[in-house]
mmCIF file of C-alpha atoms in Angstrom:
data_model
loop_
_atom_site.group_PDB
_atom_site.id
_atom_site.type_symbol
_atom_site.label_atom_id
_atom_site.label_comp_id
_atom_site.label_asym_id
_atom_site.label_seq_id
_atom_site.Cartn_x
_atom_site.Cartn_y
_atom_site.Cartn_z
ATOM 1 C CA UNK A 269 -0.083 -0.053 -0.115
ATOM 2 C CA UNK A 270 1.352 3.346 -0.453
ATOM 3 C CA UNK A 271 1.886 5.977 1.984
ATOM 4 C CA UNK A 272 0.969 9.589 1.160
ATOM 5 C CA UNK A 273 4.434 11.162 0.713
ATOM 6 C CA UNK A 274 4.887 7.791 -1.783
ATOM 7 C CA UNK A 275 1.619 10.114 -3.597
ATOM 8 C CA UNK A 276 2.840 12.544 -3.401
ATOM 9 C CA UNK A 277 6.127 11.718 -4.945
ATOM 10 C CA UNK A 278 4.809 9.976 -7.687
ATOM 11 C CA UNK A 279 2.340 13.582 -8.765
ATOM 12 C CA UNK A 280 5.874 15.556 -8.372
ATOM 13 C CA UNK A 281 7.260 13.049 -11.171
ATOM 14 C CA UNK A 282 4.911 12.770 -13.214
ATOM 15 C CA UNK A 283 4.570 16.807 -13.525
ATOM 16 C CA UNK A 284 7.990 16.145 -14.170
ATOM 17 C CA UNK A 285 7.775 13.793 -17.212
ATOM 18 C CA UNK A 286 4.650 15.447 -18.071
ATOM 19 C CA UNK A 287 6.557 19.808 -18.221
ATOM 20 C CA UNK A 288 9.619 17.154 -19.780
ATOM 21 C CA UNK A 289 8.203 16.182 -23.458
ATOM 22 C CA UNK A 290 5.553 18.725 -23.548
ATOM 23 C CA UNK A 291 9.054 21.529 -22.981
ATOM 24 C CA UNK A 292 11.292 18.179 -25.402
ATOM 25 C CA UNK A 293 7.704 19.007 -28.054
ATOM 26 C CA UNK A 294 6.975 22.771 -28.129
ATOM 27 C CA UNK A 295 9.391 24.793 -26.243
ATOM 28 C CA UNK A 296 9.173 26.648 -22.882
ATOM 29 C CA UNK A 297 6.520 29.303 -24.605
ATOM 30 C CA UNK A 298 3.476 26.893 -25.619
ATOM 31 C CA UNK A 299 3.685 24.800 -23.177
ATOM 32 C CA UNK A 300 0.839 25.436 -20.925
ATOM 33 C CA UNK A 301 -0.551 24.484 -17.246
ATOM 34 C CA UNK A 302 -3.909 23.152 -19.093
ATOM 35 C CA UNK A 303 -1.636 20.602 -20.920
ATOM 36 C CA UNK A 304 0.433 19.734 -18.477
ATOM 37 C CA UNK A 305 -2.479 18.953 -15.985
ATOM 38 C CA UNK A 306 -4.224 16.816 -18.857
ATOM 39 C CA UNK A 307 -0.443 14.730 -19.533
ATOM 40 C CA UNK A 308 0.204 14.063 -16.260
ATOM 41 C CA UNK A 309 -3.609 13.284 -15.254
ATOM 42 C CA UNK A 310 -3.879 15.652 -12.275
ATOM 43 C CA UNK A 311 -5.305 19.188 -11.241
ATOM 44 C CA UNK A 312 -4.954 21.951 -11.490
ATOM 45 C CA UNK A 313 -3.918 22.155 -6.967
ATOM 46 C CA UNK A 314 -1.823 19.669 -7.665
ATOM 47 C CA UNK A 315 0.401 22.086 -10.074
ATOM 48 C CA UNK A 316 -0.139 25.046 -7.259
ATOM 49 C CA UNK A 317 0.776 22.688 -4.275
ATOM 50 C CA UNK A 318 4.312 21.144 -5.701
ATOM 51 C CA UNK A 319 5.372 24.217 -8.019
ATOM 52 C CA UNK A 320 3.711 27.166 -7.293
ATOM 53 C CA UNK A 321 3.165 28.903 -10.402
ATOM 54 C CA UNK A 322 5.316 27.833 -15.054
ATOM 55 C CA UNK A 323 9.174 29.435 -13.684
ATOM 56 C CA UNK A 324 9.599 27.104 -10.740
ATOM 57 C CA UNK A 325 8.655 23.952 -12.155
ATOM 58 C CA UNK A 326 10.566 24.792 -15.323
ATOM 59 C CA UNK A 327 13.610 25.202 -13.144
ATOM 60 C CA UNK A 328 12.788 21.840 -11.369
ATOM 61 C CA UNK A 329 12.375 19.901 -14.416
ATOM 62 C CA UNK A 330 16.297 21.752 -15.686
ATOM 63 C CA UNK A 331 17.590 21.110 -12.174
ATOM 64 C CA UNK A 332 17.298 18.032 -12.112
ATOM 65 C CA UNK A 333 18.946 16.596 -15.450
ATOM 66 C CA UNK A 334 21.573 19.699 -15.825
ATOM 67 C CA UNK A 335 22.795 19.945 -12.764
ATOM 68 C CA UNK A 336 23.965 15.728 -12.604
ATOM 69 C CA UNK A 337 25.020 16.690 -16.297
ATOM 70 C CA UNK A 338 27.446 19.609 -15.844
ATOM 71 C CA UNK A 339 28.444 17.759 -12.487
ATOM 72 C CA UNK A 340 30.052 14.791 -14.574
ATOM 73 C CA UNK A 341 30.688 17.402 -17.244
ATOM 74 C CA UNK A 342 32.617 19.419 -14.878
ATOM 75 C CA UNK A 343 34.518 16.487 -13.192
ATOM 76 C CA UNK A 344 35.683 15.432 -16.351
ATOM 77 C CA UNK A 345 37.180 18.201 -17.857
ATOM 78 C CA UNK A 346 39.222 18.406 -14.381
ATOM 79 C CA UNK A 347 40.245 15.250 -15.589
ATOM 80 C CA UNK A 348 41.089 15.930 -19.191
ATOM 81 C CA UNK A 349 42.834 19.298 -18.227
ATOM 82 C CA UNK A 350 44.899 17.486 -16.049
ATOM 83 C CA UNK A 351 45.555 14.792 -18.302
ATOM 84 C CA UNK A 352 46.968 17.420 -21.223
ATOM 85 C CA UNK A 353 48.089 20.642 -19.585
ATOM 86 C CA UNK A 354 47.415 24.054 -20.388
ATOM 87 C CA UNK A 355 47.967 24.358 -24.618
ATOM 88 C CA UNK A 356 48.752 20.123 -24.671
ATOM 89 C CA UNK A 357 44.602 20.454 -24.993
ATOM 90 C CA UNK A 358 42.690 20.086 -28.081
ATOM 91 C CA UNK A 359 39.386 21.420 -29.183
ATOM 92 C CA UNK A 360 37.914 17.394 -29.239
ATOM 93 C CA UNK A 361 39.205 17.011 -25.595
ATOM 94 C CA UNK A 362 37.506 19.941 -24.854
ATOM 95 C CA UNK A 363 34.200 18.912 -27.107
ATOM 96 C CA UNK A 364 34.729 16.206 -25.552
ATOM 97 C CA UNK A 365 34.108 17.086 -22.168
ATOM 98 C CA UNK A 366 30.716 18.920 -22.710
ATOM 99 C CA UNK A 367 28.975 15.625 -24.730
ATOM 100 C CA UNK A 368 30.455 12.962 -23.408
ATOM 101 C CA UNK A 369 28.255 12.565 -19.749
ATOM 102 C CA UNK A 370 25.325 13.390 -22.567
ATOM 103 C CA UNK A 371 26.116 10.544 -24.185
ATOM 104 C CA UNK A 372 25.292 8.396 -21.129
ATOM 105 C CA UNK A 373 22.792 9.888 -19.467
ATOM 106 C CA UNK A 374 20.881 8.790 -22.811
ATOM 107 C CA UNK A 375 21.574 5.850 -22.284
ATOM 108 C CA UNK A 376 20.725 5.565 -18.145
ATOM 109 C CA UNK A 377 16.796 5.799 -17.956
ATOM 110 C CA UNK A 378 16.801 6.707 -14.373
ATOM 111 C CA UNK A 379 18.345 10.458 -15.207
ATOM 112 C CA UNK A 380 18.100 10.442 -18.469
ATOM 113 C CA UNK A 381 16.779 8.460 -21.079
ATOM 114 C CA UNK A 382 16.294 7.755 -25.508
ATOM 115 C CA UNK A 383 14.759 11.516 -24.639
ATOM 116 C CA UNK A 384 17.863 13.646 -22.901
ATOM 117 C CA UNK A 385 20.305 14.680 -25.778
ATOM 118 C CA UNK A 386 16.287 16.378 -27.144
ATOM 119 C CA UNK A 387 15.566 17.469 -24.086
ATOM 120 C CA UNK A 388 19.580 19.770 -24.064
ATOM 121 C CA UNK A 389 18.850 20.343 -28.018
ATOM 122 C CA UNK A 390 15.470 22.210 -26.554
ATOM 123 C CA UNK A 391 17.727 23.421 -23.491
ATOM 124 C CA UNK A 392 19.823 25.442 -25.541
ATOM 125 C CA UNK A 393 17.819 26.358 -29.207
ATOM 126 C CA UNK A 394 15.079 27.770 -27.301
ATOM 127 C CA UNK A 395 14.706 31.500 -27.826
ATOM 128 C CA UNK A 396 12.377 32.357 -24.117
ATOM 129 C CA UNK A 397 13.914 35.162 -22.238
ATOM 130 C CA UNK A 398 13.176 32.105 -19.309
ATOM 131 C CA UNK A 399 15.158 29.444 -20.503
ATOM 132 C CA UNK A 400 17.858 31.356 -22.055
ATOM 133 C CA UNK A 401 17.967 33.955 -18.268
ATOM 134 C CA UNK A 402 17.855 30.006 -16.281
ATOM 135 C CA UNK A 403 20.769 29.107 -18.246
ATOM 136 C CA UNK A 404 22.808 32.277 -17.864
ATOM 137 C CA UNK A 405 22.338 32.756 -13.988
ATOM 138 C CA UNK A 406 22.141 30.004 -13.144
ATOM 139 C CA UNK A 407 25.272 27.899 -14.995
ATOM 140 C CA UNK A 408 28.106 30.351 -16.219
ATOM 141 C CA UNK A 409 30.864 29.300 -14.220
ATOM 142 C CA UNK A 410 30.336 25.697 -15.852
ATOM 143 C CA UNK A 411 30.053 27.782 -19.772
ATOM 144 C CA UNK A 412 32.984 30.051 -17.784
ATOM 145 C CA UNK A 413 35.051 26.774 -17.840
ATOM 146 C CA UNK A 414 34.771 25.685 -20.216
ATOM 147 C CA UNK A 415 35.494 28.666 -22.105
ATOM 148 C CA UNK A 416 39.274 29.186 -21.045
ATOM 149 C CA UNK A 417 39.640 25.733 -21.638
ATOM 150 C CA UNK A 418 38.435 26.245 -25.877
ATOM 151 C CA UNK A 419 40.682 29.309 -25.313
ATOM 152 C CA UNK A 420 43.538 26.834 -24.980
ATOM 153 C CA UNK A 421 42.602 24.465 -27.418
ATOM 154 C CA UNK A 422 43.030 27.601 -29.614
ATOM 155 C CA UNK A 423 45.143 30.189 -29.044
ATOM 156 C CA UNK A 424 45.249 31.582 -32.278
ATOM 157 C CA UNK A 425 41.908 32.537 -32.545
ATOM 158 C CA UNK A 426 40.819 36.219 -31.045
ATOM 159 C CA UNK A 427 38.383 35.606 -27.686
ATOM 160 C CA UNK A 428 35.426 37.959 -28.716
ATOM 161 C CA UNK A 429 36.199 35.738 -32.048
ATOM 162 C CA UNK A 430 36.015 32.657 -30.670
ATOM 163 C CA UNK A 431 32.914 33.573 -28.475
ATOM 164 C CA UNK A 432 30.971 33.262 -31.226
ATOM 165 C CA UNK A 433 31.978 30.575 -33.294
ATOM 166 C CA UNK A 434 31.033 29.408 -29.806
ATOM 167 C CA UNK A 435 27.369 30.418 -29.815
ATOM 168 C CA UNK A 436 26.648 29.104 -33.475
ATOM 169 C CA UNK A 437 28.492 25.640 -33.557
ATOM 170 C CA UNK A 438 27.088 24.646 -30.363
ATOM 171 C CA UNK A 439 23.174 26.439 -30.921
ATOM 172 C CA UNK A 440 23.761 24.641 -34.941
ATOM 173 C CA UNK A 441 23.827 20.940 -33.337
ATOM 174 C CA UNK A 442 22.146 21.762 -30.357
ATOM 175 C CA UNK A 443 19.314 22.483 -32.912
ATOM 176 C CA UNK A 444 20.116 18.589 -34.481
ATOM 177 C CA UNK A 445 19.824 17.059 -31.121
ATOM 178 C CA UNK A 446 16.614 19.233 -30.998
ATOM 179 C CA UNK A 447 15.021 17.733 -33.633
ATOM 180 C CA UNK A 448 15.947 14.181 -33.366
ATOM 181 C CA UNK A 449 17.219 11.150 -30.843
ATOM 182 C CA UNK A 450 20.756 10.025 -31.024
ATOM 183 C CA UNK A 451 18.700 6.914 -32.314
ATOM 184 C CA UNK A 452 18.358 8.426 -35.384
ATOM 185 C CA UNK A 453 20.563 10.592 -35.916
ATOM 186 C CA UNK A 454 23.071 7.546 -35.957
ATOM 187 C CA UNK A 455 21.547 5.613 -39.267
ATOM 188 C CA UNK A 456 22.787 9.035 -40.426
ATOM 189 C CA UNK A 457 26.776 9.059 -39.456
ATOM 190 C CA UNK A 458 27.135 5.951 -39.578
ATOM 191 C CA UNK A 459 25.053 4.781 -42.991
ATOM 192 C CA UNK A 460 24.852 1.145 -42.364
ATOM 193 C CA UNK A 461 27.692 0.248 -40.464
ATOM 194 C CA UNK A 462 27.991 -0.303 -37.102
ATOM 195 C CA UNK A 463 30.317 2.643 -34.573
ATOM 196 C CA UNK A 464 30.816 3.870 -31.045
ATOM 197 C CA UNK A 465 29.746 6.651 -29.259
ATOM 198 C CA UNK A 466 33.028 7.787 -29.988
ATOM 199 C CA UNK A 467 32.715 7.614 -33.425
ATOM 200 C CA UNK A 468 29.483 8.874 -33.779
ATOM 201 C CA UNK A 469 30.895 11.806 -31.454
ATOM 202 C CA UNK A 470 34.150 12.485 -33.575
ATOM 203 C CA UNK A 471 31.243 13.033 -36.785
ATOM 204 C CA UNK A 472 28.865 15.884 -34.989
ATOM 205 C CA UNK A 473 32.362 17.680 -32.965
ATOM 206 C CA UNK A 474 33.945 17.421 -36.988
ATOM 207 C CA UNK A 475 32.378 19.808 -37.719
ATOM 208 C CA UNK A 476 32.088 22.194 -35.058
ATOM 209 C CA UNK A 477 36.183 22.324 -34.427
ATOM 210 C CA UNK A 478 35.961 22.686 -38.132
ATOM 211 C CA UNK A 479 33.222 26.056 -37.674
ATOM 212 C CA UNK A 480 35.973 27.106 -35.075
ATOM 213 C CA UNK A 481 39.237 26.629 -36.416
ATOM 214 C CA UNK A 482 37.812 27.892 -40.035
ATOM 215 C CA UNK A 483 39.815 31.001 -41.235
ATOM 216 C CA UNK A 484 39.051 34.913 -40.952
ATOM 217 C CA UNK A 485 36.952 34.743 -44.446
ATOM 218 C CA UNK A 486 40.019 36.029 -47.041
ATOM 219 C CA UNK A 487 39.921 40.163 -48.490
ATOM 220 C CA UNK A 488 38.285 37.824 -51.988
ATOM 221 C CA UNK A 489 35.173 35.747 -49.888
ATOM 222 C CA UNK A 490 33.870 39.641 -48.937
ATOM 223 C CA UNK A 491 34.594 41.436 -52.593
ATOM 224 C CA UNK A 492 32.685 38.549 -53.649
ATOM 225 C CA UNK A 493 29.873 37.765 -50.842
ATOM 226 C CA UNK A 494 29.800 41.683 -51.533
ATOM 227 C CA UNK A 495 28.540 41.445 -55.119
ATOM 228 C CA UNK A 496 25.908 39.683 -53.878
ATOM 229 C CA UNK A 497 24.178 41.643 -51.568
ATOM 230 C CA UNK A 498 24.492 44.281 -54.293
ATOM 231 C CA UNK A 499 22.329 42.609 -56.259
ATOM 232 C CA UNK A 500 20.576 41.756 -53.711
ATOM 233 C CA UNK A 501 20.263 45.236 -53.347
ATOM 234 C CA UNK A 502 19.655 46.782 -56.285
ATOM 235 C CA UNK A 503 16.851 43.973 -56.738
ATOM 236 C CA UNK A 504 15.405 44.971 -53.986
ATOM 237 C CA UNK A 505 15.939 48.809 -54.806
ATOM 238 C CA UNK A 506 12.973 47.724 -58.416
ATOM 239 C CA UNK A 507 11.366 45.575 -56.808
ATOM 240 C CA UNK A 508 10.082 48.097 -53.857
ATOM 241 C CA UNK A 509 10.704 50.913 -56.729
ATOM 242 C CA UNK A 510 7.502 48.203 -58.315
ATOM 243 C CA UNK A 511 5.572 47.789 -55.532
ATOM 244 C CA UNK A 512 5.205 51.804 -54.678
ATOM 245 C CA UNK A 513 4.003 52.142 -58.125
ATOM 246 C CA UNK A 514 1.635 50.191 -57.848
ATOM 247 C CA UNK A 515 0.263 51.026 -54.604
ATOM 248 C CA UNK A 516 0.460 55.279 -56.143
ATOM 249 C CA UNK A 517 -1.734 52.974 -59.133
ATOM 250 C CA UNK A 518 -4.233 51.991 -56.658
ATOM 251 C CA UNK A 519 -4.400 55.246 -54.386
ATOM 252 C CA UNK A 520 -5.617 57.283 -58.032
ATOM 253 C CA UNK A 521 -8.616 54.985 -58.432
ATOM 254 C CA UNK A 522 -9.046 54.689 -55.357
ATOM 255 C CA UNK A 523 -9.152 59.070 -55.140
ATOM 256 C CA UNK A 524 -11.612 58.682 -58.917
ATOM 257 C CA UNK A 525 -13.610 55.587 -57.836
ATOM 258 C CA UNK A 526 -14.681 57.102 -53.863
ATOM 259 C CA UNK A 527 -15.344 60.546 -56.641
ATOM 260 C CA UNK A 528 -17.379 59.774 -58.995
ATOM 261 C CA UNK A 529 -18.908 57.209 -55.865
ATOM 262 C CA UNK A 530 -19.129 60.660 -55.179
ATOM 263 C CA UNK A 531 -21.156 62.315 -57.290
ATOM 264 C CA UNK A 532 -23.625 59.736 -57.950
ATOM 265 C CA UNK A 533 -24.667 60.241 -55.057
ATOM 266 C CA UNK A 534 -24.865 63.838 -55.063
ATOM 267 C CA UNK A 535 -26.800 62.846 -57.961
ATOM 268 C CA UNK A 536 -28.984 60.225 -56.993
ATOM 269 C CA UNK A 537 -30.231 63.251 -53.915
ATOM 270 C CA UNK A 538 -30.800 65.472 -56.255
ATOM 271 C CA UNK A 539 -33.778 63.613 -58.061
ATOM 272 C CA UNK A 540 -34.917 62.350 -54.447
ATOM 273 C CA UNK A 541 -35.058 65.802 -53.891
ATOM 274 C CA UNK A 542 -36.174 66.826 -56.720
ATOM 275 C CA UNK A 543 -39.061 63.468 -56.927
ATOM 276 C CA UNK A 544 -39.914 65.472 -53.364
ATOM 277 C CA UNK A 545 -40.375 68.389 -54.474
ATOM 278 C CA UNK A 546 -42.964 67.059 -57.173
ATOM 279 C CA UNK A 547 -44.894 64.841 -55.082
ATOM 280 C CA UNK A 548 -45.221 68.596 -53.015
ATOM 281 C CA UNK A 549 -46.199 69.690 -55.598
ATOM 282 C CA UNK A 550 -48.859 66.999 -57.305
ATOM 283 C CA UNK A 551 -50.227 67.102 -53.388
ATOM 284 C CA UNK A 552 -51.214 71.139 -53.654
ATOM 285 C CA UNK A 553 -52.677 71.062 -56.874
ATOM 286 C CA UNK A 554 -54.283 68.069 -55.927
ATOM 287 C CA UNK A 555 -56.552 70.104 -52.277
ATOM 288 C CA UNK A 556 -56.545 73.344 -53.632
ATOM 289 C CA UNK A 557 -59.035 71.525 -56.635
ATOM 290 C CA UNK A 558 -60.802 70.144 -53.422
ATOM 291 C CA UNK A 559 -61.483 73.063 -52.076
ATOM 292 C CA UNK A 560 -62.512 74.799 -55.376
ATOM 293 C CA UNK A 561 -65.103 71.613 -55.816
ATOM 294 C CA UNK A 562 -66.510 72.501 -51.876
ATOM 295 C CA UNK A 563 -66.808 75.932 -52.923
ATOM 296 C CA UNK A 564 -69.066 74.996 -55.611
ATOM 297 C CA UNK A 565 -71.632 73.335 -54.096
ATOM 298 C CA UNK A 566 -72.195 75.897 -51.092
ATOM 299 C CA UNK A 567 -73.081 78.763 -53.520
ATOM 300 C CA UNK A 568 -74.542 81.272 -51.934
ATOM 301 C CA UNK A 569 -78.831 80.948 -52.111
ATOM 302 C CA UNK A 570 -81.253 83.777 -54.908
ATOM 303 C CA UNK A 571 -82.352 86.842 -53.439
ATOM 304 C CA UNK A 572 -86.531 85.650 -52.301
ATOM 305 C CA UNK A 573 -89.270 87.489 -53.965
ATOM 306 C CA UNK A 574 -90.241 90.896 -51.621
ATOM 307 C CA UNK A 575 -93.904 90.605 -52.216
ATOM 308 C CA UNK A 576 -93.200 86.891 -50.781
ATOM 309 C CA UNK A 577 -90.916 88.172 -47.800
ATOM 310 C CA UNK A 578 -94.390 90.783 -47.652
ATOM 311 C CA UNK A 579 -96.710 88.098 -47.191
ATOM 312 C CA UNK A 580 -94.716 85.964 -44.827
ATOM 313 C CA UNK A 581 -94.183 88.316 -41.728
ATOM 314 C CA UNK A 582 -96.971 90.605 -42.463
ATOM 315 C CA UNK A 583 -100.505 90.082 -39.773
ATOM 316 C CA UNK A 584 -103.303 87.725 -39.532
ATOM 317 C CA UNK A 585 -106.303 89.027 -39.127
#
């Protein structure tokens, strides 16, 4: 029989699992508490009881996965730096310390599981301000350690240049991981051949390392791209001129249509006023005719005969 404490623990775990899956599928902004409660089969009161807010719930999701990952990363980086001190360290060594723990956790269901790489990909590619601020606030020391290690492995790359190159390369790799788990990546890189995790990681990191070590663009490369930009700007200017011409024609047509509509409305109003006057005049004429008829029917009586008047008024004896 489960105790109340274990039941509460199970509820909390279900909420975290549901939130993690939704975050992997749709990202932080699109993950709603309603979706979490539906997938975890709990009510909103349970979510509020354990986490009080969506932000705290997501912090718990990230913390339970990323905290153990970063502990492993730092431990492995310490061992790598002890083995290859100073500038003896290679870029591949640092990349290994960054990704080997993630591959290990992806094979351990209790602390990561098959979806762990997709979770990492979503974390590093999600653009929501909350996720980005959380990563900067909680894992800045880890990022700093690895940045310094990359700097020793790539001493010829200026630090400012190295910063945005790392950002670009790791974001690109994170986008790949966010779309597919390791099981889908393996056939792509191995092409049906059996390969170890080290071989697969080498395939992935070779792209990243190439981006980090790429030489600065030459004047010929810059000139070629500038030529394309110039052509594109000319095309854009031509297209914009066409659109402005079309907009001007449309405005002219609209003005003419409004003028015609106003003239038509005025003509209709004049016609209505003329019709109303005709009706009023016709009514006045009919009234006058009726009045004349009434006056004819009530003509004054013909004067009486004076003798008759005398005969009617004389005294009778």
